[in-house]
GROMACS .gro file of C-alpha atoms in nm:
model
  247
    1UNK     CA    1  -8.609  -7.649  13.515
    2UNK     CA    2  -8.332  -7.755  13.279
    3UNK     CA    3  -8.527  -7.611  12.985
    4UNK     CA    4  -8.464  -7.259  13.117
    5UNK     CA    5  -8.093  -7.285  13.040
    6UNK     CA    6  -7.918  -7.243  12.708
    7UNK     CA    7  -8.203  -7.046  12.550
    8UNK     CA    8  -8.201  -6.690  12.415
    9UNK     CA    9  -8.534  -6.525  12.498
   10UNK     CA   10  -8.666  -6.249  12.273
   11UNK     CA   11  -8.747  -5.959  12.507
   12UNK     CA   12  -9.113  -5.869  12.443
   13UNK     CA   13  -9.087  -6.076  12.128
   14UNK     CA   14  -8.851  -6.021  11.836
   15UNK     CA   15  -8.961  -5.661  11.791
   16UNK     CA   16  -8.810  -5.395  11.568
   17UNK     CA   17  -8.767  -5.375  11.191
   18UNK     CA   18  -8.937  -5.666  11.015
   19UNK     CA   19  -8.917  -5.807  10.664
   20UNK     CA   20  -9.017  -5.595  10.362
   21UNK     CA   21  -8.995  -5.270  10.556
   22UNK     CA   22  -9.256  -5.369  10.815
   23UNK     CA   23  -9.234  -5.296  11.186
   24UNK     CA   24  -9.285  -5.555  11.458
   25UNK     CA   25  -9.407  -5.383  11.778
   26UNK     CA   26  -9.308  -5.505  12.123
   27UNK     CA   27  -9.543  -5.752  12.292
   28UNK     CA   28  -9.734  -5.798  11.965
   29UNK     CA   29  -9.832  -6.128  11.808
   30UNK     CA   30  -9.623  -6.043  11.500
   31UNK     CA   31  -9.312  -6.004  11.717
   32UNK     CA   32  -9.385  -6.329  11.900
   33UNK     CA   33  -9.436  -6.511  11.569
   34UNK     CA   34  -9.101  -6.377  11.446
   35UNK     CA   35  -8.933  -6.508  11.761
   36UNK     CA   36  -9.082  -6.853  11.708
   37UNK     CA   37  -8.969  -6.855  11.346
   38UNK     CA   38  -8.617  -6.762  11.457
   39UNK     CA   39  -8.610  -7.042  11.714
   40UNK     CA   40  -8.594  -6.804  12.010
   41UNK     CA   41  -8.768  -6.831  12.342
   42UNK     CA   42  -9.013  -6.554  12.431
   43UNK     CA   43  -9.041  -6.311  12.720
   44UNK     CA   44  -9.361  -6.109  12.757
   45UNK     CA   45  -9.536  -5.877  13.004
   46UNK     CA   46  -9.881  -5.937  13.148
   47UNK     CA   47 -10.126  -5.723  13.343
   48UNK     CA   48 -10.500  -5.726  13.414
   49UNK     CA   49 -10.786  -5.577  13.222
   50UNK     CA   50 -11.079  -5.417  13.406
   51UNK     CA   51 -11.270  -5.746  13.384
   52UNK     CA   52 -10.987  -5.956  13.523
   53UNK     CA   53 -10.832  -6.096  13.206
   54UNK     CA   54 -10.456  -6.139  13.157
   55UNK     CA   55 -10.348  -5.908  12.874
   56UNK     CA   56 -10.004  -5.884  12.716
   57UNK     CA   57  -9.882  -5.525  12.750
   58UNK     CA   58  -9.588  -5.363  12.925
   59UNK     CA   59  -9.682  -5.004  13.016
   60UNK     CA   60  -9.950  -4.918  13.269
   61UNK     CA   61 -10.070  -4.647  13.031
   62UNK     CA   62 -10.175  -4.693  12.668
   63UNK     CA   63 -10.015  -4.368  12.554
   64UNK     CA   64  -9.667  -4.475  12.435
   65UNK     CA   65  -9.764  -4.777  12.229
   66UNK     CA   66 -10.112  -4.691  12.100
   67UNK     CA   67 -10.314  -4.392  11.985
   68UNK     CA   68 -10.527  -4.423  12.299
   69UNK     CA   69 -10.468  -4.271  12.643
   70UNK     CA   70 -10.537  -4.386  12.996
   71UNK     CA   71 -10.467  -4.693  13.206
   72UNK     CA   72 -10.481  -5.047  13.071
   73UNK     CA   73 -10.669  -5.167  13.379
   74UNK     CA   74 -10.952  -4.922  13.305
   75UNK     CA   75 -11.042  -5.107  12.981
   76UNK     CA   76 -11.209  -5.446  12.940
   77UNK     CA   77 -11.034  -5.727  12.756
   78UNK     CA   78 -11.272  -5.684  12.463
   79UNK     CA   79 -11.196  -5.312  12.440
   80UNK     CA   80 -10.820  -5.367  12.467
   81UNK     CA   81 -10.835  -5.630  12.194
   82UNK     CA   82 -10.965  -5.362  11.956
   83UNK     CA   83 -10.678  -5.119  12.018
   84UNK     CA   84 -10.411  -5.122  11.749
   85UNK     CA   85 -10.046  -5.108  11.848
   86UNK     CA   86  -9.846  -4.833  11.679
   87UNK     CA   87  -9.610  -4.966  11.415
   88UNK     CA   88  -9.820  -5.237  11.256
   89UNK     CA   89 -10.180  -5.202  11.143
   90UNK     CA   90 -10.236  -5.576  11.187
   91UNK     CA   91 -10.146  -5.589  11.558
   92UNK     CA   92 -10.384  -5.520  11.843
   93UNK     CA   93 -10.323  -5.577  12.215
   94UNK     CA   94 -10.319  -5.955  12.262
   95UNK     CA   95 -10.450  -6.158  12.551
   96UNK     CA   96 -10.234  -6.417  12.722
   97UNK     CA   97 -10.466  -6.681  12.575
   98UNK     CA   98 -10.386  -6.562  12.223
   99UNK     CA   99 -10.014  -6.577  12.295
  100UNK     CA  100 -10.036  -6.927  12.443
  101UNK     CA  101 -10.235  -7.046  12.142
  102UNK     CA  102  -9.972  -6.900  11.910
  103UNK     CA  103  -9.674  -7.049  12.094
  104UNK     CA  104  -9.842  -7.386  12.154
  105UNK     CA  105  -9.538  -7.525  12.331
  106UNK     CA  106  -9.303  -7.471  12.038
  107UNK     CA  107  -9.058  -7.247  12.228
  108UNK     CA  108  -8.998  -7.167  12.597
  109UNK     CA  109  -9.208  -6.881  12.733
  110UNK     CA  110  -9.140  -6.640  13.022
  111UNK     CA  111  -9.438  -6.442  13.152
  112UNK     CA  112  -9.344  -6.135  13.354
  113UNK     CA  113  -9.633  -6.037  13.580
  114UNK     CA  114  -9.648  -5.658  13.618
  115UNK     CA  115  -9.742  -5.522  13.962
  116UNK     CA  116  -9.748  -5.206  14.168
  117UNK     CA  117  -9.777  -5.171  14.547
  118UNK     CA  118 -10.155  -5.138  14.509
  119UNK     CA  119 -10.190  -5.444  14.284
  120UNK     CA  120 -10.427  -5.714  14.409
  121UNK     CA  121 -10.181  -6.001  14.379
  122UNK     CA  122 -10.428  -6.295  14.398
  123UNK     CA  123 -10.636  -6.143  14.116
  124UNK     CA  124 -10.354  -6.109  13.862
  125UNK     CA  125 -10.198  -6.442  13.962
  126UNK     CA  126 -10.531  -6.622  13.928
  127UNK     CA  127 -10.586  -6.464  13.587
  128UNK     CA  128 -10.250  -6.602  13.471
  129UNK     CA  129 -10.298  -6.942  13.630
  130UNK     CA  130 -10.638  -6.988  13.465
  131UNK     CA  131 -10.480  -6.932  13.124
  132UNK     CA  132 -10.200  -7.179  13.199
  133UNK     CA  133 -10.435  -7.462  13.296
  134UNK     CA  134 -10.394  -7.738  13.042
  135UNK     CA  135 -10.110  -7.563  12.860
  136UNK     CA  136  -9.847  -7.805  12.736
  137UNK     CA  137  -9.505  -7.655  12.690
  138UNK     CA  138  -9.216  -7.497  12.881
  139UNK     CA  139  -9.350  -7.188  13.057
  140UNK     CA  140  -9.259  -6.988  13.366
  141UNK     CA  141  -9.394  -6.684  13.547
  142UNK     CA  142  -9.169  -6.419  13.699
  143UNK     CA  143  -9.192  -6.076  13.858
  144UNK     CA  144  -8.996  -5.805  14.037
  145UNK     CA  145  -9.259  -5.845  14.307
  146UNK     CA  146  -9.174  -6.133  14.546
  147UNK     CA  147  -9.545  -6.163  14.627
  148UNK     CA  148  -9.609  -6.309  14.281
  149UNK     CA  149  -9.357  -6.591  14.306
  150UNK     CA  150  -9.469  -6.663  14.664
  151UNK     CA  151  -9.834  -6.683  14.551
  152UNK     CA  152  -9.748  -6.940  14.285
  153UNK     CA  153  -9.533  -7.133  14.533
  154UNK     CA  154  -9.835  -7.162  14.764
  155UNK     CA  155 -10.120  -7.204  14.516
  156UNK     CA  156  -9.966  -7.348  14.198
  157UNK     CA  157  -9.657  -7.534  14.305
  158UNK     CA  158  -9.611  -7.704  13.968
  159UNK     CA  159  -9.571  -7.366  13.794
  160UNK     CA  160  -9.207  -7.267  13.745
  161UNK     CA  161  -9.159  -6.925  13.902
  162UNK     CA  162  -8.883  -6.664  13.903
  163UNK     CA  163  -8.778  -6.347  14.081
  164UNK     CA  164  -8.659  -6.054  13.869
  165UNK     CA  165  -8.383  -5.860  14.043
  166UNK     CA  166  -8.154  -5.561  13.999
  167UNK     CA  167  -7.883  -5.420  14.224
  168UNK     CA  168  -7.874  -5.066  14.081
  169UNK     CA  169  -7.509  -5.043  14.182
  170UNK     CA  170  -7.582  -5.100  14.551
  171UNK     CA  171  -7.368  -5.375  14.702
  172UNK     CA  172  -7.368  -5.267  15.064
  173UNK     CA  173  -7.435  -5.509  15.349
  174UNK     CA  174  -7.786  -5.366  15.383
  175UNK     CA  175  -7.854  -5.416  15.011
  176UNK     CA  176  -7.724  -5.774  15.018
  177UNK     CA  177  -7.939  -5.850  15.322
  178UNK     CA  178  -8.243  -5.705  15.148
  179UNK     CA  179  -8.182  -5.926  14.844
  180UNK     CA  180  -8.161  -6.234  15.066
  181UNK     CA  181  -8.490  -6.138  15.234
  182UNK     CA  182  -8.656  -6.093  14.895
  183UNK     CA  183  -8.529  -6.435  14.788
  184UNK     CA  184  -8.664  -6.593  15.106
  185UNK     CA  185  -9.002  -6.423  15.062
  186UNK     CA  186  -9.037  -6.512  14.695
  187UNK     CA  187  -8.939  -6.880  14.712
  188UNK     CA  188  -8.846  -6.877  14.340
  189UNK     CA  189  -8.713  -7.154  14.117
  190UNK     CA  190  -8.486  -6.919  13.921
  191UNK     CA  191  -8.363  -6.561  13.901
  192UNK     CA  192  -8.380  -6.307  13.617
  193UNK     CA  193  -8.096  -6.063  13.685
  194UNK     CA  194  -8.007  -5.722  13.544
  195UNK     CA  195  -7.718  -5.781  13.303
  196UNK     CA  196  -7.557  -5.450  13.405
  197UNK     CA  197  -7.509  -5.596  13.754
  198UNK     CA  198  -7.322  -5.899  13.621
  199UNK     CA  199  -7.094  -6.047  13.733
  200UNK     CA  200  -7.268  -6.040  14.070
  201UNK     CA  201  -7.152  -6.208  14.387
  202UNK     CA  202  -7.512  -6.259  14.495
  203UNK     CA  203  -7.633  -6.399  14.163
  204UNK     CA  204  -7.322  -6.616  14.135
  205UNK     CA  205  -7.384  -6.764  14.478
  206UNK     CA  206  -7.744  -6.853  14.389
  207UNK     CA  207  -7.626  -7.005  14.061
  208UNK     CA  208  -7.383  -7.227  14.251
  209UNK     CA  209  -7.676  -7.337  14.469
  210UNK     CA  210  -7.853  -7.459  14.156
  211UNK     CA  211  -8.072  -7.160  14.068
  212UNK     CA  212  -8.076  -7.091  13.694
  213UNK     CA  213  -7.987  -6.725  13.641
  214UNK     CA  214  -8.131  -6.554  13.333
  215UNK     CA  215  -8.013  -6.204  13.243
  216UNK     CA  216  -8.194  -5.897  13.107
  217UNK     CA  217  -8.200  -5.678  12.900
  218UNK     CA  218  -7.918  -5.788  12.674
  219UNK     CA  219  -7.911  -5.537  12.387
  220UNK     CA  220  -7.550  -5.523  12.263
  221UNK     CA  221  -7.298  -5.786  12.148
  222UNK     CA  222  -7.082  -5.699  12.450
  223UNK     CA  223  -7.368  -5.761  12.692
  224UNK     CA  224  -7.449  -6.086  12.512
  225UNK     CA  225  -7.093  -6.203  12.567
  226UNK     CA  226  -7.123  -6.112  12.936
  227UNK     CA  227  -7.460  -6.287  12.963
  228UNK     CA  228  -7.326  -6.609  12.813
  229UNK     CA  229  -7.029  -6.602  13.050
  230UNK     CA  230  -7.211  -6.527  13.376
  231UNK     CA  231  -7.569  -6.646  13.321
  232UNK     CA  232  -7.778  -6.932  13.188
  233UNK     CA  233  -7.998  -6.758  12.931
  234UNK     CA  234  -8.004  -6.402  12.793
  235UNK     CA  235  -8.330  -6.211  12.761
  236UNK     CA  236  -8.231  -6.010  12.458
  237UNK     CA  237  -8.339  -5.751  12.206
  238UNK     CA  238  -8.191  -5.549  11.923
  239UNK     CA  239  -7.816  -5.610  11.876
  240UNK     CA  240  -7.815  -5.841  12.179
  241UNK     CA  241  -7.997  -6.108  11.979
  242UNK     CA  242  -7.752  -6.343  11.805
  243UNK     CA  243  -7.707  -6.236  11.443
  244UNK     CA  244  -7.828  -6.569  11.310
  245UNK     CA  245  -8.170  -6.512  11.474
  246UNK     CA  246  -8.230  -6.153  11.360
  247UNK     CA  247  -8.471  -6.076  11.074
   0.00000   0.00000   0.00000
């Protein structure tokens, strides 16, 4: 897991203003291509289509990022692939396969698996694992949901897996115990921790045990400085991306 450390990961790709007045939407192939060109790692979000394909999109609903409405999971992969993302006429919702083909092992890739309490965990995990079969390059899956990391620990032990965590200002004994239980349930290889909770006694203790600790979402120079001091790799966007890597 050494490859996880010392990398700045572009949060949902290097999205925002692009060259020549263009816009690079989040989780779009153009934003991922810009991250690769800048030498950044990539973080993306994945959820299922109605026909069980792993699609790269953050929101459960289409409304914020496209001209369509409704839930992502109610559309097939083919239908989703035809939906343009607001901000760039060239970008449509990509599949995980398209992203993997684009990256092709050139930069490290973090795949955040989106879930809700009602999510059928084996289905989304299988969809991701199928796409990763035969992929050559540094890649890891992660999720707020400990069920995802635990599934990969049991059924795809060679896949690097992480647990995304946040403290939300709660550092009581009950909250610390709950975090330890989540860690035990998830059986992760690394943590992705909310930068606003850093420095964290819990995260620091896991880091001393050998767990790489990535930090999200780093979006200011001050948070980047904190991330570099207390973590192993910032997941960054906007002003949190080192100046040398910005468009």
